[in-house]
Amino acid sequence: MSSKGTERKKRDREVESPKENEQVFQRSKITVRSPLQSREKENQEDIEMEEVKKMISELATQIRDDIRDSNKQLLNEWNTQLKEELKTIREELKQTRDQLQGQNQEIRDKYEEGKRAKEEMGKRVGEVESQLDRMEREKRRNKVVMMGLDIETGEQKQIIGKVTKFLEEKVKVESKVKSAYKIAEKVYVVEFENREEKINVMKSKKNLKGSSIYINDDLTKTERKIQNKIKEEATKERNKGKVVRMGYKKLTVDGRNFKWNEEEGRLKKAENF
């Protein structure tokens, strides 16, 4: 090859060399690290990551603590409010209970007062009724009721005469009849001059046994009720086959004597009449 050709190639290489040198220079900027340096970098990154995690954990803990404290404060406030409300409710309930107890006591007092008044009234009524009954018995103490006696006349004098004659002839007793009047068909009320006259007639009425005429005491309404009860008891005992004898406020069953007890309102066993 000629010298000219050689020089031309040399110049071409010189022209291309700056670019190649530039590329070489750029490649030289890339840092080439050793394995030790890479591990140090990774360790540093791990440390930084741990610090970040620690910060996040501390922040989360702080947030939880703040929430817990806040909730605790709210709970304390609610508890305090609830306690106050419960206290108020208890006080209101106590007041209501006291009022109800007072009202109940007042009602009980009024009930007892009414009960006492009723008992007192009942006692007074009973006393009045007893007094009226005694007065009524006193009015009737000399009277008898004659049933089954047939007297055609309605005039009192004639009735007195017929009754007096009947007593003499059938009852076998002389008596002084004060008054006599008809109260129902074949039923007459006869009043004697005194108690002795009546007693004599009542003792002698056994002479009418077997006839259809009966002589009984002229009873008050209360006495009739008592005698009806005694009569019912007598009927029960007779139905049992017992020997029964009935009298005024008394009853004999198979030889056992019973008297009417006014306080208890029933027949009670008695030693004698």
XYZ file of N, CA and C in Angstrom:
819
model
N 0.883 -1.171 0.000
C 0.000 0.000 0.000
C 0.913 1.210 0.000
N 0.370 2.312 -0.706
C 1.163 3.512 -0.840
C 1.129 4.278 0.438
N 2.031 5.203 0.571
C 2.095 6.041 1.776
C 0.871 6.930 1.905
N 0.279 7.263 0.790
C -0.918 8.112 0.814
C -2.079 7.360 1.406
N -2.183 6.171 1.030
C -3.307 5.348 1.550
C -3.169 5.168 3.054
N -1.985 5.006 3.465
C -1.745 4.780 4.900
C -2.088 6.019 5.685
N -1.740 7.128 5.266
C -2.039 8.379 5.954
C -3.544 8.661 6.013
N -4.217 8.274 4.909
C -5.663 8.513 4.883
C -6.356 7.673 5.947
N -6.004 6.451 6.081
C -6.603 5.562 7.103
C -6.305 6.093 8.494
N -5.092 6.632 8.689
C -4.718 7.165 9.964
C -5.610 8.341 10.323
N -5.857 9.179 9.302
C -6.711 10.353 9.570
C -8.141 9.921 9.900
N -8.633 8.927 9.196
C -9.993 8.430 9.473
C -10.118 7.931 10.916
N -9.118 7.288 11.351
C -9.168 6.767 12.729
C -9.146 7.931 13.730
N -8.389 8.920 13.418
C -8.306 10.080 14.307
C -9.639 10.815 14.369
N -10.349 10.807 13.197
C -11.641 11.494 13.167
C -12.651 10.716 14.003
N -12.623 9.421 13.912
C -13.584 8.580 14.654
C -13.232 8.513 16.129
N -12.100 8.751 16.559
C -11.649 8.554 17.928
C -12.362 9.418 18.949
N -12.709 10.679 18.620
C -13.416 11.474 19.659
C -14.714 10.827 20.076
N -15.474 10.297 19.159
C -16.752 9.645 19.506
C -16.500 8.434 20.358
N -15.526 7.687 19.944
C -15.230 6.481 20.732
C -14.766 6.875 22.120
N -13.935 7.923 22.154
C -13.457 8.375 23.474
C -14.612 8.858 24.360
N -15.579 9.520 23.694
C -16.744 10.037 24.440
C -17.545 8.883 25.018
N -17.722 7.824 24.195
C -18.471 6.663 24.671
C -17.747 5.998 25.810
N -16.462 5.956 25.694
C -15.654 5.353 26.762
C -15.805 6.151 28.033
N -15.825 7.487 27.877
C -15.921 8.373 29.022
C -17.278 8.212 29.705
N -18.344 8.106 28.812
C -19.693 7.918 29.383
C -19.767 6.604 30.123
N -19.162 5.581 29.573
C -19.206 4.297 30.259
C -18.442 4.372 31.569
N -17.542 5.250 31.608
C -16.727 5.357 32.822
C -17.494 5.989 33.970
N -18.561 6.744 33.611
C -19.378 7.360 34.663
C -20.157 6.320 35.468
N -20.506 5.153 34.976
C -21.228 4.098 35.673
C -20.341 3.552 36.765
N -20.893 3.697 37.989
C -20.087 3.276 39.141
C -20.134 1.787 39.261
N -19.177 1.240 39.373
C -19.059 -0.212 39.536
C -18.794 -0.485 40.998
N -19.820 -1.138 41.693
C -19.684 -1.381 43.128
C -19.274 -2.817 43.369
N -18.674 -2.960 44.442
C -18.244 -4.300 44.838
C -19.360 -4.984 45.605
N -19.330 -6.308 45.763
C -20.354 -7.029 46.551
C -20.471 -6.490 47.959
N -19.448 -6.067 48.619
C -19.477 -5.537 49.981
C -20.291 -4.264 50.049
N -20.067 -3.417 49.029
C -20.826 -2.161 48.993
C -22.321 -2.426 48.820
N -22.693 -3.391 48.015
C -24.129 -3.740 47.802
C -24.766 -4.202 49.102
N -24.024 -5.016 49.851
C -24.589 -5.500 51.115
C -24.768 -4.362 52.103
N -23.850 -3.453 52.150
C -23.971 -2.303 53.049
C -25.192 -1.462 52.700
N -25.397 -1.317 51.376
C -26.553 -0.533 50.944
C -27.847 -1.220 51.346
N -27.903 -2.533 51.153
C -29.116 -3.272 51.528
C -29.364 -3.182 53.025
N -28.264 -3.274 53.784
C -28.412 -3.154 55.248
C -28.945 -1.784 55.636
N -28.456 -0.782 54.956
C -28.907 0.573 55.234
C -30.372 0.729 54.908
N -30.768 0.136 53.790
C -32.186 0.199 53.413
C -33.061 -0.550 54.423
N -32.570 -1.680 54.886
C -33.310 -2.445 55.900
C -33.462 -1.629 57.175
N -32.387 -0.970 57.548
C -32.433 -0.130 58.761
C -33.459 0.977 58.596
N -33.406 1.614 57.439
C -34.371 2.689 57.194
C -35.798 2.154 57.200
N -36.002 0.967 56.611
C -37.339 0.358 56.589
C -37.809 0.044 58.011
N -36.891 -0.488 58.830
C -37.239 -0.797 60.216
C -37.607 0.473 60.967
N -36.899 1.529 60.710
C -37.212 2.794 61.362
C -38.591 3.296 60.960
N -38.890 3.111 59.627
C -40.215 3.522 59.140
C -41.301 2.690 59.814
N -41.054 1.349 59.896
C -42.021 0.465 60.548
C -42.199 0.849 62.010
N -41.071 1.148 62.654
C -41.132 1.532 64.062
C -41.938 2.804 64.243
N -41.706 3.751 63.345
C -42.451 5.006 63.414
C -43.949 4.759 63.212
N -44.269 3.888 62.227
C -45.682 3.566 61.958
C -46.308 2.879 63.167
N -45.533 1.936 63.772
C -46.039 1.220 64.948
C -46.273 2.171 66.111
N -45.283 3.071 66.322
C -45.435 4.050 67.410
C -46.623 4.966 67.156
N -46.794 5.335 65.902
C -47.932 6.190 65.558
C -49.254 5.452 65.784
N -49.290 4.174 65.360
C -50.504 3.377 65.556
C -50.804 3.210 67.043
N -49.725 2.958 67.829
C -49.893 2.820 69.286
C -50.423 4.118 69.891
N -49.857 5.219 69.445
C -50.298 6.521 69.938
C -51.765 6.765 69.596
N -52.119 6.384 68.357
C -53.516 6.563 67.930
C -54.451 5.712 68.791
N -54.013 4.422 69.012
C -54.839 3.531 69.849
C -54.974 4.078 71.269
N -53.841 4.572 71.787
C -53.884 5.139 73.145
C -54.814 6.341 73.202
N -54.701 7.184 72.155
C -55.576 8.361 72.122
C -57.042 7.951 72.042
N -57.323 6.938 71.204
C -58.715 6.460 71.081
C -59.199 5.858 72.393
N -58.309 5.043 73.025
C -58.675 4.427 74.297
C -58.942 5.489 75.370
N -58.052 6.477 75.411
C -58.237 7.550 76.393
C -59.529 8.313 76.122
N -59.758 8.540 74.817
C -60.975 9.268 74.446
C -62.230 8.458 74.819
N -62.164 7.134 74.498
C -63.294 6.273 74.840
C -63.487 6.185 76.349
N -62.371 6.086 77.053
C -62.442 6.026 78.505
C -63.074 7.289 79.077
N -62.697 8.408 78.514
C -63.260 9.679 78.962
C -64.768 9.724 78.675
N -65.127 9.262 77.455
C -66.545 9.237 77.093
C -67.333 8.309 78.027
N -66.731 7.115 78.287
C -67.390 6.168 79.181
C -67.558 6.749 80.576
N -66.523 7.432 81.048
C -66.621 8.069 82.358
C -67.726 9.119 82.378
N -67.773 9.889 81.291
C -68.821 10.905 81.208
C -70.201 10.258 81.163
N -70.325 9.170 80.367
C -71.612 8.468 80.285
C -71.983 7.854 81.633
N -70.970 7.233 82.287
C -71.238 6.635 83.592
C -71.702 7.684 84.597
N -71.034 8.821 84.566
C -71.423 9.904 85.471
C -72.843 10.379 85.172
N -73.138 10.524 83.870
C -74.475 10.964 83.465
C -75.534 9.926 83.846
N -75.214 8.638 83.597
C -76.150 7.573 83.940
C -76.385 7.510 85.448
N -75.318 7.665 86.215
C -75.453 7.655 87.671
C -76.364 8.780 88.143
N -76.173 9.942 87.545
C -77.022 11.078 87.905
C -78.478 10.804 87.538
N -78.669 10.232 86.326
C -80.033 9.923 85.894
C -80.661 8.852 86.789
N -79.874 7.813 87.130
C -80.374 6.769 88.022
C -80.702 7.327 89.401
N -79.873 8.217 89.875
C -80.132 8.850 91.160
C -81.442 9.634 91.121
N -81.617 10.373 90.021
C -82.863 11.139 89.862
C -84.070 10.209 89.801
N -83.916 9.097 89.039
C -85.021 8.133 88.919
C -85.344 7.515 90.270
N -84.290 7.139 91.023
C -84.517 6.558 92.353
C -85.248 7.534 93.266
N -84.829 8.790 93.215
C -85.485 9.796 94.047
C -86.954 9.954 93.656
N -87.202 9.974 92.331
C -88.586 10.089 91.869
C -89.409 8.862 92.270
N -88.783 7.671 92.137
C -89.469 6.444 92.539
C -89.769 6.457 94.033
N -88.804 6.914 94.823
C -89.011 6.987 96.276
C -90.151 7.934 96.610
N -90.155 9.096 95.935
C -91.233 10.043 96.163
C -92.579 9.437 95.782
N -92.585 8.753 94.614
C -93.832 8.109 94.174
C -94.255 7.027 95.155
N -93.276 6.213 95.596
C -93.578 5.151 96.552
C -94.105 5.742 97.864
N -93.465 6.803 98.320
C -93.925 7.443 99.562
C -95.339 7.989 99.404
N -95.587 8.581 98.235
C -96.933 9.100 97.981
C -97.957 7.975 97.960
N -97.592 6.861 97.269
C -98.505 5.715 97.206
C -98.730 5.115 98.584
N -97.641 5.020 99.370
C -97.792 4.492 100.721
C -98.694 5.392 101.554
N -98.498 6.697 101.370
C -99.363 7.633 102.080
C -100.812 7.488 101.654
N -101.014 7.363 100.323
C -102.376 7.187 99.824
C -102.965 5.866 100.286
N -102.123 4.801 100.246
C -102.601 3.500 100.709
C -102.955 3.539 102.187
N -102.110 4.210 102.952
C -102.404 4.329 104.376
C -103.690 5.099 104.602
N -103.857 6.151 103.798
C -105.094 6.935 103.912
C -106.303 6.090 103.548
N -106.134 5.277 102.469
C -107.226 4.396 102.056
C -107.523 3.373 103.148
N -106.435 2.790 103.711
C -106.625 1.820 104.793
C -107.310 2.456 106.000
N -106.870 3.685 106.319
C -107.490 4.378 107.451
C -108.974 4.620 107.198
N -109.277 5.046 105.962
C -110.678 5.289 105.631
C -111.469 3.992 105.631
N -110.809 2.908 105.120
C -111.488 1.605 105.113
C -111.779 1.152 106.541
N -110.756 1.268 107.402
C -110.958 0.876 108.797
C -112.005 1.748 109.465
N -111.952 3.049 109.142
C -112.951 3.956 109.707
C -114.351 3.571 109.237
N -114.452 3.272 107.921
C -115.750 2.841 107.384
C -116.190 1.514 107.975
N -115.192 0.615 108.151
C -115.517 -0.689 108.741
C -116.020 -0.522 110.162
N -115.317 0.325 110.927
C -115.757 0.570 112.307
C -117.135 1.224 112.342
N -117.317 2.175 111.403
C -118.620 2.843 111.351
C -119.721 1.845 110.990
N -119.395 0.955 110.037
C -120.377 -0.054 109.631
C -120.693 -0.997 110.791
N -119.617 -1.419 111.499
C -119.828 -2.303 112.639
C -120.639 -1.608 113.722
N -120.289 -0.339 113.936
C -121.025 0.424 114.941
C -122.477 0.590 114.539
N -122.673 0.883 113.243
C -124.039 1.024 112.749
C -124.785 -0.299 112.867
N -124.082 -1.397 112.488
C -124.710 -2.707 112.605
C -125.058 -3.039 114.042
N -124.141 -2.658 114.939
C -124.396 -2.891 116.363
C -125.594 -2.092 116.842
N -125.655 -0.824 116.413
C -126.782 0.024 116.826
C -128.087 -0.497 116.241
N -128.016 -0.903 114.939
C -129.217 -1.461 114.311
C -129.656 -2.718 115.043
N -128.654 -3.549 115.397
C -128.976 -4.762 116.136
C -129.614 -4.458 117.477
N -129.064 -3.447 118.135
C -129.629 -3.065 119.434
C -131.054 -2.546 119.281
N -131.257 -1.726 118.241
C -132.607 -1.201 118.006
C -133.576 -2.339 117.674
N -133.095 -3.254 116.797
C -133.957 -4.384 116.436
C -134.270 -5.237 117.655
N -133.231 -5.444 118.495
C -133.452 -6.231 119.710
C -134.446 -5.533 120.628
N -134.288 -4.212 120.732
C -135.203 -3.451 121.584
C -136.631 -3.513 121.042
N -136.743 -3.338 119.713
C -138.074 -3.423 119.098
C -138.666 -4.819 119.267
N -137.790 -5.814 119.136
C -138.259 -7.188 119.288
C -138.727 -7.442 120.717
N -137.982 -6.895 121.694
C -138.404 -7.040 123.088
C -139.743 -6.361 123.323
N -139.883 -5.170 122.744
C -141.161 -4.449 122.891
C -142.284 -5.249 122.238
N -141.962 -5.818 121.068
C -142.969 -6.605 120.359
C -143.331 -7.862 121.154
N -142.302 -8.493 121.734
C -142.579 -9.682 122.546
C -143.416 -9.325 123.767
N -143.113 -8.157 124.317
C -143.881 -7.711 125.492
C -145.355 -7.516 125.143
N -145.573 -6.981 123.959
C -146.959 -6.790 123.517
C -147.660 -8.124 123.300
N -146.873 -9.145 122.906
C -147.457 -10.439 122.563
C -147.363 -11.464 123.704
N -146.775 -11.065 124.807
C -146.511 -12.026 125.879
C -147.776 -12.673 126.441
N -148.917 -11.998 126.341
C -150.186 -12.559 126.862
C -151.090 -13.070 125.739
N -150.485 -13.239 124.535
C -151.306 -13.632 123.393
C -150.940 -15.036 122.903
N -151.924 -15.674 122.272
C -151.700 -16.957 121.605
C -152.350 -16.899 120.233
N -151.917 -17.831 119.382
C -152.524 -17.955 118.059
C -153.244 -19.310 118.027
N -154.537 -19.264 117.711
C -155.330 -20.492 117.629
C -155.628 -20.769 116.159
N -155.211 -21.944 115.697
C -155.393 -22.305 114.295
C -156.325 -23.512 114.179
N -157.212 -23.423 113.181
C -158.166 -24.497 112.943
C -159.517 -24.268 113.595
N -159.621 -23.162 114.290
C -160.882 -22.835 114.977
C -161.833 -22.176 113.984
N -163.028 -22.748 113.863
C -164.006 -22.234 112.896
C -165.083 -21.454 113.633
N -165.047 -20.126 113.476
C -166.029 -19.243 114.101
C -166.713 -18.453 113.004
N -168.009 -18.569 112.929
C -168.746 -17.951 111.828
C -168.848 -16.441 111.981
N -169.027 -15.954 113.178
C -169.223 -14.525 113.392
C -167.919 -13.754 113.233
N -168.026 -12.460 112.937
C -166.849 -11.620 112.797
C -166.775 -10.551 113.859
N -167.785 -10.463 114.738
C -167.783 -9.459 115.789
C -166.895 -9.913 116.944
N -166.125 -8.991 117.479
C -165.129 -9.339 118.498
C -165.778 -9.930 119.758
N -166.873 -9.331 120.212
C -167.497 -9.841 121.439
C -167.940 -11.279 121.257
N -168.534 -11.566 120.117
C -168.979 -12.933 119.857
C -167.793 -13.881 119.727
N -166.691 -13.382 119.097
C -165.488 -14.207 118.966
C -164.931 -14.514 120.346
N -164.879 -13.503 121.232
C -164.378 -13.703 122.595
C -165.202 -14.776 123.310
N -166.531 -14.674 123.129
C -167.419 -15.647 123.771
C -167.186 -17.045 123.240
N -167.035 -17.207 121.915
C -166.805 -18.513 121.319
C -165.471 -19.107 121.785
N -164.436 -18.256 121.853
C -163.108 -18.718 122.267
C -163.134 -19.141 123.732
N -163.758 -18.330 124.573
C -163.835 -18.653 126.005
C -164.542 -19.993 126.210
N -165.629 -20.203 125.509
C -166.374 -21.454 125.617
C -165.543 -22.633 125.122
N -164.822 -22.438 124.012
C -163.993 -23.514 123.459
C -162.912 -23.916 124.468
N -162.279 -22.939 125.098
C -161.223 -23.219 126.065
C -161.765 -24.001 127.263
N -162.961 -23.614 127.701
C -163.565 -24.298 128.848
C -163.936 -25.737 128.497
N -164.502 -25.928 127.297
C -165.023 -27.244 126.933
C -163.932 -28.175 126.403
N -163.022 -27.670 125.579
C -162.045 -28.529 124.922
C -160.671 -28.526 125.597
N -160.237 -27.353 126.064
C -158.910 -27.255 126.668
C -158.980 -27.531 128.172
N -160.190 -27.457 128.706
C -160.419 -27.728 130.121
C -159.741 -26.716 131.026
N -159.858 -25.430 130.670
C -159.279 -24.384 131.489
C -160.187 -23.168 131.447
N -160.375 -22.574 132.593
C -161.134 -21.328 132.648
C -160.166 -20.173 132.455
N -160.502 -19.234 131.616
C -159.607 -18.123 131.303
C -160.384 -16.843 131.097
N -159.671 -15.743 131.303
C -160.251 -14.441 131.065
C -159.665 -13.894 129.756
N -160.468 -13.942 128.720
C -160.020 -13.480 127.399
C -160.237 -11.975 127.305
N -159.152 -11.238 127.020
C -159.237 -9.773 126.914
C -159.695 -9.347 125.535
N -159.167 -9.999 124.492
C -159.550 -9.676 123.113
C -159.285 -10.887 122.228
N -159.985 -10.901 121.083
C -159.782 -11.971 120.103
C -160.193 -11.452 118.743
N -159.338 -11.738 117.716
C -159.675 -11.269 116.365
C -159.081 -12.221 115.331
N -159.701 -12.217 114.191
C -159.318 -13.118 113.118
C -158.227 -12.485 112.265
N -157.185 -13.264 111.944
C -156.100 -12.739 111.096
C -156.000 -13.509 109.784
N -156.619 -14.688 109.721
C -156.627 -15.490 108.492
C -157.751 -16.519 108.625
N -157.939 -17.272 107.567
C -158.994 -18.286 107.589
C -158.710 -19.292 108.696
N -159.639 -19.352 109.662
C -159.553 -20.256 110.810
C -158.331 -19.999 111.687
N -157.835 -18.771 111.656
C -156.684 -18.390 112.484
C -157.059 -17.141 113.288
N -156.889 -17.219 114.633
C -157.298 -16.126 115.514
C -156.186 -15.821 116.510
N -156.061 -14.531 116.813
C -155.148 -14.090 117.864
C -155.983 -13.817 119.097
N -155.591 -14.473 120.192
C -156.347 -14.350 121.435
C -155.434 -13.749 122.503
N -155.883 -12.683 123.157
C -155.117 -12.033 124.218
C -155.835 -12.248 125.555
N -155.038 -12.652 126.549
C -155.595 -12.892 127.883
C -155.331 -11.695 128.791
N -156.017 -11.689 129.932
C -155.906 -10.569 130.857
C -154.492 -10.447 131.423
N -153.820 -11.555 131.664
C -152.497 -11.525 132.267
C -151.686 -12.741 131.817
N -150.414 -12.753 132.248
C -149.491 -13.817 131.842
C -149.931 -15.174 132.384
N -150.421 -15.195 133.609
C -150.830 -16.445 134.232
C -151.937 -17.133 133.441
N -152.861 -16.345 132.927
C -153.964 -16.895 132.138
C -153.417 -17.619 130.897
N -152.476 -16.991 130.266
C -151.882 -17.586 129.061
C -151.125 -18.867 129.408
N -150.334 -18.819 130.489
C -149.557 -19.997 130.882
C -150.478 -21.184 131.158
N -151.581 -20.921 131.828
C -152.526 -22.001 132.118
C -153.053 -22.633 130.830
N -153.357 -21.806 129.846
C -153.861 -22.311 128.568
C -152.793 -23.128 127.867
N -151.527 -22.617 127.853
C -150.446 -23.325 127.166
C -150.149 -24.664 127.828
N -150.278 -24.728 129.139
C -150.064 -25.991 129.840
C -151.183 -27.002 129.559
N -152.387 -26.484 129.313
C -153.531 -27.374 129.125
C -153.802 -27.713 127.663
N -153.035 -27.144 126.725
C -153.326 -27.376 125.298
C -153.081 -28.818 124.883
N -152.425 -29.596 125.759
C -152.217 -31.011 125.469
C -153.538 -31.758 125.352
N -154.598 -31.162 125.910
C -155.913 -31.793 125.814
C -156.455 -31.764 124.387
N -155.789 -30.996 123.510
C -156.215 -30.920 122.099
C -155.519 -31.953 121.228
N -154.695 -32.784 121.862
C -153.949 -33.769 121.098
C -154.898 -34.666 120.324
N -154.635 -34.843 119.050
C -155.476 -35.651 118.185
C -156.506 -34.864 117.424
N -156.678 -33.570 117.784
C -157.639 -32.726 117.070
C -156.923 -31.937 115.984
N -157.687 -31.174 115.216
C -157.121 -30.349 114.132
C -156.947 -28.900 114.561
N -157.030 -28.649 115.865
C -156.882 -27.285 116.376
C -155.580 -27.197 117.174
N -154.820 -26.114 116.923
C -153.517 -25.934 117.580
C -153.470 -24.564 118.245
N -152.765 -24.535 119.390
C -152.570 -23.277 120.103
C -151.068 -23.062 120.251
N -150.597 -21.924 119.747
C -149.163 -21.596 119.810
C -148.974 -20.182 120.329
N -147.735 -19.880 120.755
C -147.407 -18.515 121.172
C -147.548 -17.569 119.990
N -147.934 -16.372 120.275
C -147.980 -15.325 119.251
C -146.569 -14.756 119.125
N -145.864 -15.161 118.095
C -144.448 -14.844 117.960
C -144.204 -13.587 117.138
N -143.076 -12.956 117.419
C -142.638 -11.829 116.589
C -142.017 -12.398 115.310
N -141.665 -11.507 114.398
C -141.048 -11.928 113.142
C -139.733 -12.659 113.388
N -138.936 -12.114 114.304
C -137.653 -12.741 114.633
C -137.871 -14.106 115.270
N -138.823 -14.179 116.172
C -139.106 -15.456 116.837
C -139.606 -16.498 115.844
N -140.398 -16.059 114.872
C -140.898 -17.005 113.872
C -139.747 -17.581 113.041
N -138.773 -16.724 112.716
C -137.602 -17.204 111.973
C -136.844 -18.246 112.781
N -136.676 -17.958 114.066
C -135.962 -18.898 114.930
C -136.721 -20.214 115.018
N -138.024 -20.128 115.227
C -138.824 -21.339 115.351
C -138.829 -22.146 114.050
N -138.778 -21.451 112.925
C -138.727 -22.162 111.637
C -137.418 -22.943 111.500
N -136.311 -22.325 111.947
C -135.024 -23.020 111.900
C -135.028 -24.237 112.814
N -135.619 -24.057 113.986
C -135.707 -25.186 114.921
C -136.592 -26.284 114.335
N -137.655 -25.862 113.677
C -138.561 -26.835 113.051
C -137.836 -27.629 111.951
N -137.008 -26.942 111.172
C -136.237 -27.629 110.129
C -135.305 -28.663 110.741
N -134.651 -28.287 111.836
C -133.748 -29.219 112.514
C -134.526 -30.405 113.080
N -135.694 -30.110 113.611
C -136.528 -31.184 114.161
C -136.943 -32.166 113.065
N -137.279 -31.643 111.903
C -137.677 -32.500 110.781
C -136.540 -33.416 110.352
N -135.308 -32.866 110.298
C -134.141 -33.671 109.932
C -133.944 -34.825 110.913
N -134.065 -34.515 112.210
C -133.864 -35.550 113.223
C -134.970 -36.598 113.181
N -136.191 -36.186 112.939
C -137.301 -37.149 112.837
C -137.080 -38.091 111.646
N -136.567 -37.523 110.539
C -136.313 -38.353 109.359
C -135.229 -39.395 109.619
N -134.413 -39.162 110.634
C -133.386 -40.131 111.017
C -133.931 -41.180 111.984
N -135.240 -41.056 112.307
C -135.864 -42.024 113.206
C -135.706 -41.703 114.670
N -135.311 -40.473 114.982
C -135.118 -40.089 116.380
C -136.411 -39.518 116.966
N -136.474 -39.596 118.297
C -137.631 -39.063 119.008
C -137.389 -37.580 119.254
N -138.285 -36.748 118.744
C -138.084 -35.296 118.775
C -139.274 -34.614 119.441
N -138.942 -33.624 120.307
C -139.984 -32.787 120.901
C -139.539 -31.340 120.773
N -140.399 -30.540 120.179
C -140.052 -29.151 119.876
C -140.804 -28.205 120.801
N -140.115 -27.144 121.241
C -140.726 -26.136 122.090
C -140.289 -24.753 121.662
N -140.586 -23.764 122.510
C -140.211 -22.388 122.194
C -138.706 -22.211 122.396
N -137.997 -22.015 121.287
C -136.550 -21.826 121.278
C -135.812 -23.011 121.909
N -136.391 -24.185 121.790
C -135.723 -25.357 122.336
C -136.140 -26.605 121.572
N -135.311 -27.643 121.722
C -135.544 -28.886 121.002
C -134.964 -30.040 121.817
N -135.727 -31.131 121.878
C -135.255 -32.335 122.562
C -135.156 -33.453 121.539
N -133.957 -34.061 121.457
C -133.715 -35.151 120.500
C -133.199 -36.360 121.278
N -134.031 -37.443 121.313
C -133.652 -38.657 122.053
C -133.200 -38.347 123.471
N -133.935 -37.463 124.125
C -133.635 -37.139 125.521
C -132.552 -36.091 125.708
N -131.897 -35.655 124.643
C -130.867 -34.612 124.742
C -131.514 -33.253 124.464
N -131.227 -32.308 125.346
C -131.853 -30.991 125.272
C -130.960 -29.981 124.561
N -131.583 -29.174 123.714
C -130.881 -28.099 123.005
C -131.654 -26.801 123.161
N -130.908 -25.690 123.364
C -131.518 -24.362 123.461
C -130.941 -23.458 122.373
N -131.749 -22.504 121.973
C -131.306 -21.551 120.963
C -130.370 -20.528 121.595
N -129.173 -20.390 121.022
C -128.202 -19.419 121.499
C -128.323 -18.146 120.667
N -128.724 -17.071 121.312
C -128.974 -15.810 120.593
C -127.702 -15.251 119.965
N -126.570 -15.323 120.674
C -125.318 -14.749 120.174
C -124.795 -15.508 118.963
N -124.839 -16.855 119.030
C -124.319 -17.663 117.941
C -125.362 -17.963 116.877
N -126.620 -17.719 117.194
C -127.685 -17.936 116.219
C -127.877 -19.398 115.847
N -127.780 -20.284 116.841
C -127.957 -21.713 116.577
C -128.328 -22.442 117.862
N -128.754 -23.693 117.680
C -129.065 -24.522 118.842
C -127.789 -25.039 119.481
N -127.737 -24.997 120.827
C -126.593 -25.529 121.549
C -127.088 -26.477 122.634
N -126.277 -27.470 122.893
C -126.661 -28.460 123.884
C -126.795 -27.812 125.262
N -127.826 -28.186 125.999
C -128.078 -27.624 127.328
C -128.365 -28.761 128.299
N -127.973 -28.540 129.544
C -128.206 -29.572 130.550
C -129.682 -29.678 130.902
N -130.312 -28.515 130.969
C -131.742 -28.513 131.269
C -132.383 -27.279 130.639
N -133.688 -27.269 130.566
C -134.409 -26.135 129.964
C -134.739 -25.094 131.032
